[in-house]
mmCIF file of C-alpha atoms in Angstrom:
data_model
loop_
_atom_site.group_PDB
_atom_site.id
_atom_site.type_symbol
_atom_site.label_atom_id
_atom_site.label_comp_id
_atom_site.label_asym_id
_atom_site.label_seq_id
_atom_site.Cartn_x
_atom_site.Cartn_y
_atom_site.Cartn_z
ATOM 1 C CA UNK P 1 68.260 83.911 91.107
ATOM 2 C CA UNK P 2 70.998 83.814 94.111
ATOM 3 C CA UNK P 3 69.210 80.488 95.149
ATOM 4 C CA UNK P 4 69.703 79.020 91.520
ATOM 5 C CA UNK P 5 72.697 80.152 91.298
ATOM 6 C CA UNK P 6 74.126 78.934 94.914
ATOM 7 C CA UNK P 7 73.261 75.409 93.651
ATOM 8 C CA UNK P 8 75.800 75.729 90.922
ATOM 9 C CA UNK P 9 78.651 77.958 92.242
ATOM 10 C CA UNK P 10 80.544 77.945 96.194
ATOM 11 C CA UNK P 11 81.280 81.674 95.436
ATOM 12 C CA UNK P 12 79.057 83.920 94.042
ATOM 13 C CA UNK P 13 80.079 87.478 92.799
ATOM 14 C CA UNK P 14 77.972 89.786 90.967
ATOM 15 C CA UNK P 15 79.751 93.128 89.765
ATOM 16 C CA UNK P 16 75.863 94.510 89.430
ATOM 17 C CA UNK P 17 72.869 93.800 91.794
ATOM 18 C CA UNK P 18 69.805 95.877 91.272
ATOM 19 C CA UNK P 19 67.411 94.674 93.688
ATOM 20 C CA UNK P 20 66.076 96.378 96.720
ATOM 21 C CA UNK P 21 66.758 93.468 99.231
ATOM 22 C CA UNK P 22 68.446 90.399 99.770
ATOM 23 C CA UNK P 23 67.267 87.377 101.539
ATOM 24 C CA UNK P 24 69.494 84.567 102.402
ATOM 25 C CA UNK P 25 67.256 81.721 102.382
ATOM 26 C CA UNK P 26 67.957 78.285 103.611
ATOM 27 C CA UNK P 27 67.984 76.759 100.758
ATOM 28 C CA UNK P 28 71.063 78.780 99.552
ATOM 29 C CA UNK P 29 74.287 76.487 99.303
ATOM 30 C CA UNK P 30 77.333 78.947 98.538
ATOM 31 C CA UNK P 31 79.884 79.483 101.100
ATOM 32 C CA UNK P 32 80.357 83.003 99.646
ATOM 33 C CA UNK P 33 78.110 86.292 98.541
ATOM 34 C CA UNK P 34 80.062 89.396 97.377
ATOM 35 C CA UNK P 35 77.763 92.470 95.715
ATOM 36 C CA UNK P 36 80.209 94.481 94.351
ATOM 37 C CA UNK P 37 77.896 97.508 93.836
ATOM 38 C CA UNK P 38 74.155 97.295 94.965
ATOM 39 C CA UNK P 39 73.137 100.921 95.062
ATOM 40 C CA UNK P 40 69.394 100.420 95.418
ATOM 41 C CA UNK P 41 70.049 97.600 98.257
ATOM 42 C CA UNK P 42 68.117 98.481 101.380
ATOM 43 C CA UNK P 43 66.625 95.655 103.021
ATOM 44 C CA UNK P 44 68.859 92.244 103.880
ATOM 45 C CA UNK P 45 66.741 89.059 105.773
ATOM 46 C CA UNK P 46 68.748 86.618 107.059
ATOM 47 C CA UNK P 47 67.054 83.004 107.545
ATOM 48 C CA UNK P 48 68.681 80.403 109.251
ATOM 49 C CA UNK P 49 71.909 79.118 107.141
ATOM 50 C CA UNK P 50 74.933 77.176 108.170
ATOM 51 C CA UNK P 51 76.331 77.539 104.610
ATOM 52 C CA UNK P 52 77.038 81.026 104.222
ATOM 53 C CA UNK P 53 81.135 82.024 105.443
ATOM 54 C CA UNK P 54 81.402 85.017 103.608
ATOM 55 C CA UNK P 55 79.122 88.450 102.911
ATOM 56 C CA UNK P 56 80.664 91.288 101.253
ATOM 57 C CA UNK P 57 78.278 93.771 100.043
ATOM 58 C CA UNK P 58 79.936 97.578 98.562
ATOM 59 C CA UNK P 59 77.772 100.604 97.620
ATOM 60 C CA UNK P 60 74.778 100.090 98.635
ATOM 61 C CA UNK P 61 71.828 102.053 100.851
ATOM 62 C CA UNK P 62 71.850 99.454 103.589
ATOM 63 C CA UNK P 63 71.503 101.841 106.733
ATOM 64 C CA UNK P 64 72.007 98.808 109.063
ATOM 65 C CA UNK P 65 72.957 95.201 110.526
ATOM 66 C CA UNK P 66 69.760 93.178 111.220
ATOM 67 C CA UNK P 67 69.669 91.320 114.384
ATOM 68 C CA UNK P 68 68.718 88.205 111.907
ATOM 69 C CA UNK P 69 72.569 87.820 110.881
ATOM 70 C CA UNK P 70 72.712 85.434 113.908
ATOM 71 C CA UNK P 71 70.874 83.244 111.304
ATOM 72 C CA UNK P 72 73.960 82.934 110.076
ATOM 73 C CA UNK P 73 76.075 80.717 112.409
ATOM 74 C CA UNK P 74 78.968 79.857 110.592
ATOM 75 C CA UNK P 75 79.652 83.568 108.935
ATOM 76 C CA UNK P 76 83.321 84.183 109.142
ATOM 77 C CA UNK P 77 83.530 87.552 106.982
ATOM 78 C CA UNK P 78 81.114 90.405 107.231
ATOM 79 C CA UNK P 79 81.576 92.989 105.202
ATOM 80 C CA UNK P 80 79.055 96.007 104.098
ATOM 81 C CA UNK P 81 81.161 98.988 102.846
ATOM 82 C CA UNK P 82 79.897 102.454 101.002
ATOM 83 C CA UNK P 83 76.972 101.976 102.612
ATOM 84 C CA UNK P 84 74.624 104.496 105.092
ATOM 85 C CA UNK P 85 74.767 102.892 108.528
ATOM 86 C CA UNK P 86 75.381 105.192 111.448
ATOM 87 C CA UNK P 87 75.146 103.013 114.486
ATOM 88 C CA UNK P 88 77.656 99.958 114.840
ATOM 89 C CA UNK P 89 75.718 97.666 117.555
ATOM 90 C CA UNK P 90 78.608 95.030 118.720
ATOM 91 C CA UNK P 91 75.496 93.086 120.428
ATOM 92 C CA UNK P 92 74.700 92.006 117.355
ATOM 93 C CA UNK P 93 78.056 91.162 115.782
ATOM 94 C CA UNK P 94 78.327 89.358 119.056
ATOM 95 C CA UNK P 95 75.538 87.135 117.701
ATOM 96 C CA UNK P 96 78.439 85.396 115.237
ATOM 97 C CA UNK P 97 80.187 83.308 116.813
ATOM 98 C CA UNK P 98 82.551 82.432 114.172
ATOM 99 C CA UNK P 99 82.905 86.014 112.808
ATOM 100 C CA UNK P 100 86.390 87.029 112.182
ATOM 101 C CA UNK P 101 86.729 89.715 110.063
ATOM 102 C CA UNK P 102 84.317 92.938 110.219
ATOM 103 C CA UNK P 103 84.515 95.678 107.444
ATOM 104 C CA UNK P 104 82.164 98.555 107.743
ATOM 105 C CA UNK P 105 84.517 101.239 106.167
ATOM 106 C CA UNK P 106 82.849 104.316 103.949
ATOM 107 C CA UNK P 107 79.630 104.206 106.156
ATOM 108 C CA UNK P 108 78.283 107.011 108.763
ATOM 109 C CA UNK P 109 79.325 105.012 111.586
ATOM 110 C CA UNK P 110 79.236 108.212 114.527
ATOM 111 C CA UNK P 111 78.167 105.713 117.220
ATOM 112 C CA UNK P 112 79.322 102.482 118.773
ATOM 113 C CA UNK P 113 77.056 100.688 121.171
ATOM 114 C CA UNK P 114 78.920 98.262 123.911
ATOM 115 C CA UNK P 115 78.030 94.832 123.562
ATOM 116 C CA UNK P 116 77.923 92.944 127.096
ATOM 117 C CA UNK P 117 80.896 90.391 127.915
ATOM 118 C CA UNK P 118 78.783 88.087 129.283
ATOM 119 C CA UNK P 119 76.654 87.276 126.208
ATOM 120 C CA UNK P 120 79.876 87.835 124.098
ATOM 121 C CA UNK P 121 82.223 84.618 123.101
ATOM 122 C CA UNK P 122 83.375 85.951 120.059
ATOM 123 C CA UNK P 123 86.723 85.176 117.862
ATOM 124 C CA UNK P 124 86.848 88.644 115.790
ATOM 125 C CA UNK P 125 90.276 89.750 114.761
ATOM 126 C CA UNK P 126 89.807 92.516 112.503
ATOM 127 C CA UNK P 127 87.773 95.591 112.584
ATOM 128 C CA UNK P 128 87.793 97.981 110.242
ATOM 129 C CA UNK P 129 86.509 101.369 110.693
ATOM 130 C CA UNK P 130 87.836 103.711 108.166
ATOM 131 C CA UNK P 131 86.084 106.513 106.728
ATOM 132 C CA UNK P 132 83.398 106.614 109.547
ATOM 133 C CA UNK P 133 82.241 109.856 111.440
ATOM 134 C CA UNK P 134 83.554 108.856 114.979
ATOM 135 C CA UNK P 135 84.530 111.835 117.336
ATOM 136 C CA UNK P 136 86.022 109.984 119.975
ATOM 137 C CA UNK P 137 86.366 106.302 120.778
ATOM 138 C CA UNK P 138 86.401 104.437 123.840
ATOM 139 C CA UNK P 139 88.026 101.219 123.678
ATOM 140 C CA UNK P 140 86.259 99.670 126.734
ATOM 141 C CA UNK P 141 82.895 99.583 123.995
ATOM 142 C CA UNK P 142 85.284 97.039 122.634
ATOM 143 C CA UNK P 143 85.972 94.659 125.400
ATOM 144 C CA UNK P 144 84.778 91.582 124.559
ATOM 145 C CA UNK P 145 86.459 90.816 121.291
ATOM 146 C CA UNK P 146 89.426 89.451 123.386
ATOM 147 C CA UNK P 147 91.259 87.901 120.437
ATOM 148 C CA UNK P 148 91.016 91.285 118.318
ATOM 149 C CA UNK P 149 94.390 91.267 116.325
ATOM 150 C CA UNK P 150 94.029 94.806 114.220
ATOM 151 C CA UNK P 151 91.852 97.804 114.417
ATOM 152 C CA UNK P 152 91.580 100.454 111.621
ATOM 153 C CA UNK P 153 90.229 103.991 112.970
ATOM 154 C CA UNK P 154 91.566 106.138 109.366
ATOM 155 C CA UNK P 155 89.751 108.950 107.942
ATOM 156 C CA UNK P 156 86.955 109.585 110.715
ATOM 157 C CA UNK P 157 86.500 112.632 112.579
ATOM 158 C CA UNK P 158 88.183 111.765 115.750
ATOM 159 C CA UNK P 159 89.781 113.802 118.489
ATOM 160 C CA UNK P 160 90.553 111.361 121.023
ATOM 161 C CA UNK P 161 90.627 107.909 121.994
ATOM 162 C CA UNK P 162 90.557 106.971 125.715
ATOM 163 C CA UNK P 163 89.568 103.536 127.798
ATOM 164 C CA UNK P 164 87.071 104.668 130.665
ATOM 165 C CA UNK P 165 87.649 101.577 132.539
ATOM 166 C CA UNK P 166 90.584 98.708 133.092
ATOM 167 C CA UNK P 167 90.779 96.767 129.965
ATOM 168 C CA UNK P 168 92.691 93.941 128.147
ATOM 169 C CA UNK P 169 93.407 92.749 124.805
ATOM 170 C CA UNK P 170 95.890 90.045 125.316
ATOM 171 C CA UNK P 171 96.193 89.992 121.281
ATOM 172 C CA UNK P 172 96.006 93.046 119.749
ATOM 173 C CA UNK P 173 99.411 93.917 117.627
ATOM 174 C CA UNK P 174 97.939 96.964 115.628
ATOM 175 C CA UNK P 175 96.013 100.059 116.121
ATOM 176 C CA UNK P 176 96.076 102.499 113.350
ATOM 177 C CA UNK P 177 94.322 105.873 113.738
ATOM 178 C CA UNK P 178 95.495 107.880 110.897
ATOM 179 C CA UNK P 179 95.658 109.652 108.501
ATOM 180 C CA UNK P 180 92.541 111.676 108.269
ATOM 181 C CA UNK P 181 91.923 112.193 112.005
ATOM 182 C CA UNK P 182 92.130 115.186 114.504
ATOM 183 C CA UNK P 183 93.450 113.287 117.458
ATOM 184 C CA UNK P 184 95.238 115.396 119.704
ATOM 185 C CA UNK P 185 95.777 113.072 122.780
ATOM 186 C CA UNK P 186 95.476 109.489 123.738
ATOM 187 C CA UNK P 187 94.799 107.533 126.996
ATOM 188 C CA UNK P 188 95.625 104.130 127.450
ATOM 189 C CA UNK P 189 96.317 104.066 131.231
ATOM 190 C CA UNK P 190 93.378 101.748 131.877
ATOM 191 C CA UNK P 191 94.722 99.724 128.793
ATOM 192 C CA UNK P 192 96.464 96.295 128.898
ATOM 193 C CA UNK P 193 98.174 95.245 125.604
ATOM 194 C CA UNK P 194 100.770 92.513 126.416
ATOM 195 C CA UNK P 195 101.003 91.711 122.545
ATOM 196 C CA UNK P 196 103.937 93.187 120.127
ATOM 197 C CA UNK P 197 102.019 96.461 119.371
ATOM 198 C CA UNK P 198 102.620 98.878 116.379
ATOM 199 C CA UNK P 199 101.157 102.266 117.222
ATOM 200 C CA UNK P 200 99.838 104.173 113.880
ATOM 201 C CA UNK P 201 99.455 107.770 114.904
ATOM 202 C CA UNK P 202 100.039 109.523 111.416
ATOM 203 C CA UNK P 203 98.833 112.752 110.218
ATOM 204 C CA UNK P 204 97.085 113.894 113.494
ATOM 205 C CA UNK P 205 97.366 116.729 115.927
ATOM 206 C CA UNK P 206 99.135 115.314 118.482
ATOM 207 C CA UNK P 207 101.786 118.028 119.977
ATOM 208 C CA UNK P 208 103.577 115.985 122.746
ATOM 209 C CA UNK P 209 104.884 112.652 122.489
ATOM 210 C CA UNK P 210 102.060 110.402 124.121
ATOM 211 C CA UNK P 211 102.594 108.797 127.775
ATOM 212 C CA UNK P 212 102.570 105.457 126.817
ATOM 213 C CA UNK P 213 103.702 103.268 130.417
ATOM 214 C CA UNK P 214 105.684 100.124 129.862
ATOM 215 C CA UNK P 215 103.476 98.412 132.759
ATOM 216 C CA UNK P 216 100.563 98.677 130.541
ATOM 217 C CA UNK P 217 101.935 98.359 126.763
ATOM 218 C CA UNK P 218 105.032 96.219 127.621
ATOM 219 C CA UNK P 219 104.998 94.708 123.889
ATOM 220 C CA UNK P 220 105.159 98.296 122.408
ATOM 221 C CA UNK P 221 107.141 97.889 119.240
ATOM 222 C CA UNK P 222 106.768 100.437 116.747
ATOM 223 C CA UNK P 223 105.913 104.219 116.986
ATOM 224 C CA UNK P 224 104.214 106.225 114.198
ATOM 225 C CA UNK P 225 103.587 109.774 114.339
ATOM 226 C CA UNK P 226 104.779 111.076 111.218
ATOM 227 C CA UNK P 227 102.739 114.328 110.305
ATOM 228 C CA UNK P 228 102.106 115.460 113.476
ATOM 229 C CA UNK P 229 102.895 118.913 115.253
ATOM 230 C CA UNK P 230 105.568 117.818 117.722
ATOM 231 C CA UNK P 231 108.437 120.047 118.446
ATOM 232 C CA UNK P 232 110.862 118.118 120.621
ATOM 233 C CA UNK P 233 111.301 114.853 121.133
ATOM 234 C CA UNK P 234 113.189 113.062 123.907
ATOM 235 C CA UNK P 235 113.800 109.439 123.058
ATOM 236 C CA UNK P 236 114.547 108.474 127.099
ATOM 237 C CA UNK P 237 111.019 108.757 127.433
ATOM 238 C CA UNK P 238 110.954 104.952 125.340
ATOM 239 C CA UNK P 239 113.732 103.494 127.957
ATOM 240 C CA UNK P 240 111.345 101.103 129.054
ATOM 241 C CA UNK P 241 110.110 100.148 126.213
ATOM 242 C CA UNK P 242 112.899 97.827 124.980
ATOM 243 C CA UNK P 243 110.626 96.106 121.943
ATOM 244 C CA UNK P 244 110.835 99.083 120.215
ATOM 245 C CA UNK P 245 112.304 98.192 116.920
ATOM 246 C CA UNK P 246 111.449 101.774 115.200
ATOM 247 C CA UNK P 247 110.524 105.704 115.389
ATOM 248 C CA UNK P 248 109.062 107.283 113.173
ATOM 249 C CA UNK P 249 108.747 111.607 113.042
ATOM 250 C CA UNK P 250 108.836 112.663 109.654
ATOM 251 C CA UNK P 251 106.689 115.853 108.358
ATOM 252 C CA UNK P 252 106.481 117.445 112.329
ATOM 253 C CA UNK P 253 107.271 120.603 113.667
ATOM 254 C CA UNK P 254 111.085 119.259 115.685
ATOM 255 C CA UNK P 255 113.329 121.998 116.131
ATOM 256 C CA UNK P 256 114.931 119.065 119.127
ATOM 257 C CA UNK P 257 115.546 115.497 118.867
ATOM 258 C CA UNK P 258 117.567 114.566 122.100
ATOM 259 C CA UNK P 259 117.845 111.740 124.981
ATOM 260 C CA UNK P 260 118.309 113.643 128.080
ATOM 261 C CA UNK P 261 119.521 110.801 129.956
ATOM 262 C CA UNK P 262 121.110 107.422 128.909
ATOM 263 C CA UNK P 263 118.561 105.079 126.971
ATOM 264 C CA UNK P 264 119.717 101.844 125.874
ATOM 265 C CA UNK P 265 117.077 100.111 123.126
ATOM 266 C CA UNK P 266 118.862 96.880 121.329
ATOM 267 C CA UNK P 267 116.303 96.290 119.115
ATOM 268 C CA UNK P 268 115.786 100.225 117.484
ATOM 269 C CA UNK P 269 116.692 100.022 113.198
ATOM 270 C CA UNK P 270 115.374 102.753 112.226
ATOM 271 C CA UNK P 271 114.728 106.706 113.065
ATOM 272 C CA UNK P 272 112.890 108.931 110.999
ATOM 273 C CA UNK P 273 113.300 112.872 111.300
ATOM 274 C CA UNK P 274 113.167 113.785 107.998
ATOM 275 C CA UNK P 275 111.057 116.767 107.052
ATOM 276 C CA UNK P 276 111.484 118.958 110.222
ATOM 277 C CA UNK P 277 113.272 121.978 111.256
ATOM 278 C CA UNK P 278 116.294 120.150 113.033
ATOM 279 C CA UNK P 279 119.099 122.476 112.678
ATOM 280 C CA UNK P 280 121.328 120.316 114.982
ATOM 281 C CA UNK P 281 121.044 116.738 116.336
ATOM 282 C CA UNK P 282 122.350 115.257 119.341
ATOM 283 C CA UNK P 283 121.867 111.670 120.188
ATOM 284 C CA UNK P 284 124.864 111.463 123.279
ATOM 285 C CA UNK P 285 122.732 109.399 125.443
ATOM 286 C CA UNK P 286 121.515 107.238 123.199
ATOM 287 C CA UNK P 287 122.631 103.291 122.590
ATOM 288 C CA UNK P 288 121.030 101.920 119.324
ATOM 289 C CA UNK P 289 123.688 98.959 118.737
ATOM 290 C CA UNK P 290 121.319 97.786 115.756
ATOM 291 C CA UNK P 291 120.364 101.009 114.295
ATOM 292 C CA UNK P 292 120.983 100.692 110.405
ATOM 293 C CA UNK P 293 118.994 104.246 109.291
ATOM 294 C CA UNK P 294 118.661 107.490 110.001
ATOM 295 C CA UNK P 295 116.719 109.720 108.010
ATOM 296 C CA UNK P 296 117.219 114.214 108.430
ATOM 297 C CA UNK P 297 116.063 114.575 105.181
ATOM 298 C CA UNK P 298 114.752 118.313 104.459
ATOM 299 C CA UNK P 299 116.044 119.856 107.462
ATOM 300 C CA UNK P 300 118.436 122.725 108.675
ATOM 301 C CA UNK P 301 121.113 120.775 109.591
ATOM 302 C CA UNK P 302 125.118 122.759 108.462
ATOM 303 C CA UNK P 303 127.107 119.840 109.725
ATOM 304 C CA UNK P 304 127.887 116.629 108.957
ATOM 305 C CA UNK P 305 126.248 114.594 112.661
ATOM 306 C CA UNK P 306 129.820 112.858 113.002
ATOM 307 C CA UNK P 307 129.249 112.649 116.316
ATOM 308 C CA UNK P 308 126.720 109.895 115.952
ATOM 309 C CA UNK P 309 129.107 107.637 115.036
ATOM 310 C CA UNK P 310 131.982 108.708 116.647
ATOM 311 C CA UNK P 311 130.063 109.139 120.048
ATOM 312 C CA UNK P 312 129.266 105.255 119.868
ATOM 313 C CA UNK P 313 125.600 105.490 118.899
ATOM 314 C CA UNK P 314 125.530 102.549 116.561
ATOM 315 C CA UNK P 315 128.339 100.772 115.683
ATOM 316 C CA UNK P 316 127.300 101.432 111.404
ATOM 317 C CA UNK P 317 124.404 103.066 110.458
ATOM 318 C CA UNK P 318 123.191 104.652 106.839
ATOM 319 C CA UNK P 319 122.576 108.538 107.638
ATOM 320 C CA UNK P 320 120.791 110.212 104.979
ATOM 321 C CA UNK P 321 120.948 114.122 105.103
ATOM 322 C CA UNK P 322 119.207 115.131 101.762
ATOM 323 C CA UNK P 323 118.162 118.711 101.331
ATOM 324 C CA UNK P 324 120.098 120.237 104.057
ATOM 325 C CA UNK P 325 122.435 122.718 104.216
ATOM 326 C CA UNK P 326 126.044 121.228 104.743
ATOM 327 C CA UNK P 327 128.789 123.335 105.227
ATOM 328 C CA UNK P 328 131.622 122.362 102.958
ATOM 329 C CA UNK P 329 134.152 122.768 105.688
ATOM 330 C CA UNK P 330 132.000 119.903 107.514
ATOM 331 C CA UNK P 331 132.051 117.816 104.691
ATOM 332 C CA UNK P 332 135.771 117.979 104.066
ATOM 333 C CA UNK P 333 136.446 117.380 107.370
ATOM 334 C CA UNK P 334 134.580 114.426 107.764
ATOM 335 C CA UNK P 335 135.159 113.146 104.296
ATOM 336 C CA UNK P 336 136.517 109.947 105.137
ATOM 337 C CA UNK P 337 133.054 109.034 106.738
ATOM 338 C CA UNK P 338 131.642 109.047 103.306
ATOM 339 C CA UNK P 339 130.754 107.050 100.681
ATOM 340 C CA UNK P 340 130.366 108.478 96.662
ATOM 341 C CA UNK P 341 129.811 105.319 94.930
ATOM 342 C CA UNK P 342 131.838 105.402 91.111
ATOM 343 C CA UNK P 343 128.525 104.224 88.993
ATOM 344 C CA UNK P 344 126.430 107.615 90.123
ATOM 345 C CA UNK P 345 126.687 110.635 92.618
ATOM 346 C CA UNK P 346 125.276 109.035 96.170
ATOM 347 C CA UNK P 347 127.174 112.032 98.284
ATOM 348 C CA UNK P 348 125.439 115.489 97.258
ATOM 349 C CA UNK P 349 124.520 117.769 99.797
ATOM 350 C CA UNK P 350 123.009 121.143 98.624
ATOM 351 C CA UNK P 351 120.302 123.617 100.190
ATOM 352 C CA UNK P 352 117.881 123.025 97.065
ATOM 353 C CA UNK P 353 116.815 119.200 95.634
ATOM 354 C CA UNK P 354 120.782 117.038 96.043
ATOM 355 C CA UNK P 355 121.064 114.434 98.203
ATOM 356 C CA UNK P 356 123.460 113.220 100.784
ATOM 357 C CA UNK P 357 123.384 109.165 102.281
ATOM 358 C CA UNK P 358 126.366 109.203 104.856
ATOM 359 C CA UNK P 359 127.639 105.643 106.025
ATOM 360 C CA UNK P 360 129.643 105.866 109.191
ATOM 361 C CA UNK P 361 131.405 102.683 108.937
ATOM 362 C CA UNK P 362 134.729 104.668 108.826
ATOM 363 C CA UNK P 363 135.792 101.955 106.452
ATOM 364 C CA UNK P 364 135.167 103.684 103.129
ATOM 365 C CA UNK P 365 137.320 106.849 101.759
ATOM 366 C CA UNK P 366 135.522 109.520 100.108
ATOM 367 C CA UNK P 367 136.209 109.503 96.443
ATOM 368 C CA UNK P 368 135.703 112.330 93.108
ATOM 369 C CA UNK P 369 135.072 114.824 95.622
ATOM 370 C CA UNK P 370 133.748 116.681 92.773
ATOM 371 C CA UNK P 371 130.245 115.337 93.129
ATOM 372 C CA UNK P 372 129.681 116.462 96.713
ATOM 373 C CA UNK P 373 128.226 120.101 96.592
ATOM 374 C CA UNK P 374 128.043 121.987 99.897
ATOM 375 C CA UNK P 375 127.317 125.503 101.300
ATOM 376 C CA UNK P 376 130.315 127.876 101.320
#
């Protein structure tokens, strides 16, 4: 059936496929085959075919990627999702010399077998390994894929990610390790990542800021540590990372956030410290000239943190302190620094569900003070 259909369509999309086997023959001329549900499919067979560029199979009983996949030399996208693959053999992946995207989400992969660099010249850019059974990953096994741009590892069983030997990924810009893992530490000391990198570690078990060597990760752009177990944050630890543009530390257990020594980060625009246990915040030694937003929602702050503006941390930034028990005396003292728009109450400070947005420009005086709530 697929052979006959392929002569009519460049792209084949089947919502239901009820065969036990899928054979790609040399007579098939379609460039794309997508099977969106193939629950009985167990066997894949490939003979030389230079037409196929995309093969995407969802909800099947496929247990492995066969070596005959090498018979598809022009394949650029390979997706086998929601199947029964337990071992990912990267040597088989290397045989696809034009493959750019590998999607093996929602399988049962617990082991990744390495590919030998001498036999691998792969342009692979994106690897999707979400929703598998990995407990750890040694980045060295991915070493041959020097063109890799993005690596997705959400919702596994990972406790750690390491790099046992010196390895370089010159184009890697995104590593996603959360949510849905149990990572408590990372070790990238042997890893060289020169490109602009976003490190996403949301919703893991990290208790201390990871040590990120600037010499190894010179282009670090963003650190996302929301939903971990951090108790303190010293932003001076990032003093060498001059390309960082945002910090995300919401939903931790922070009782302290500070800069224990002078640090200037010229690109930082956002600092998210919401949903923690902060009673005060001191950014005395921080110099973030482009900082435009600080989120302090759902903490235990009693006093308007005016020193952030007065102390010259940033010339002008929006500070949000929703759901904090702000004292009325502090609110009244710093009234000239706070905005309340006329069309809706924007500055509302209580211990309950109201909110406050403080715009520390020093330009606008507070109007309609009846809109402001506070704690006596």
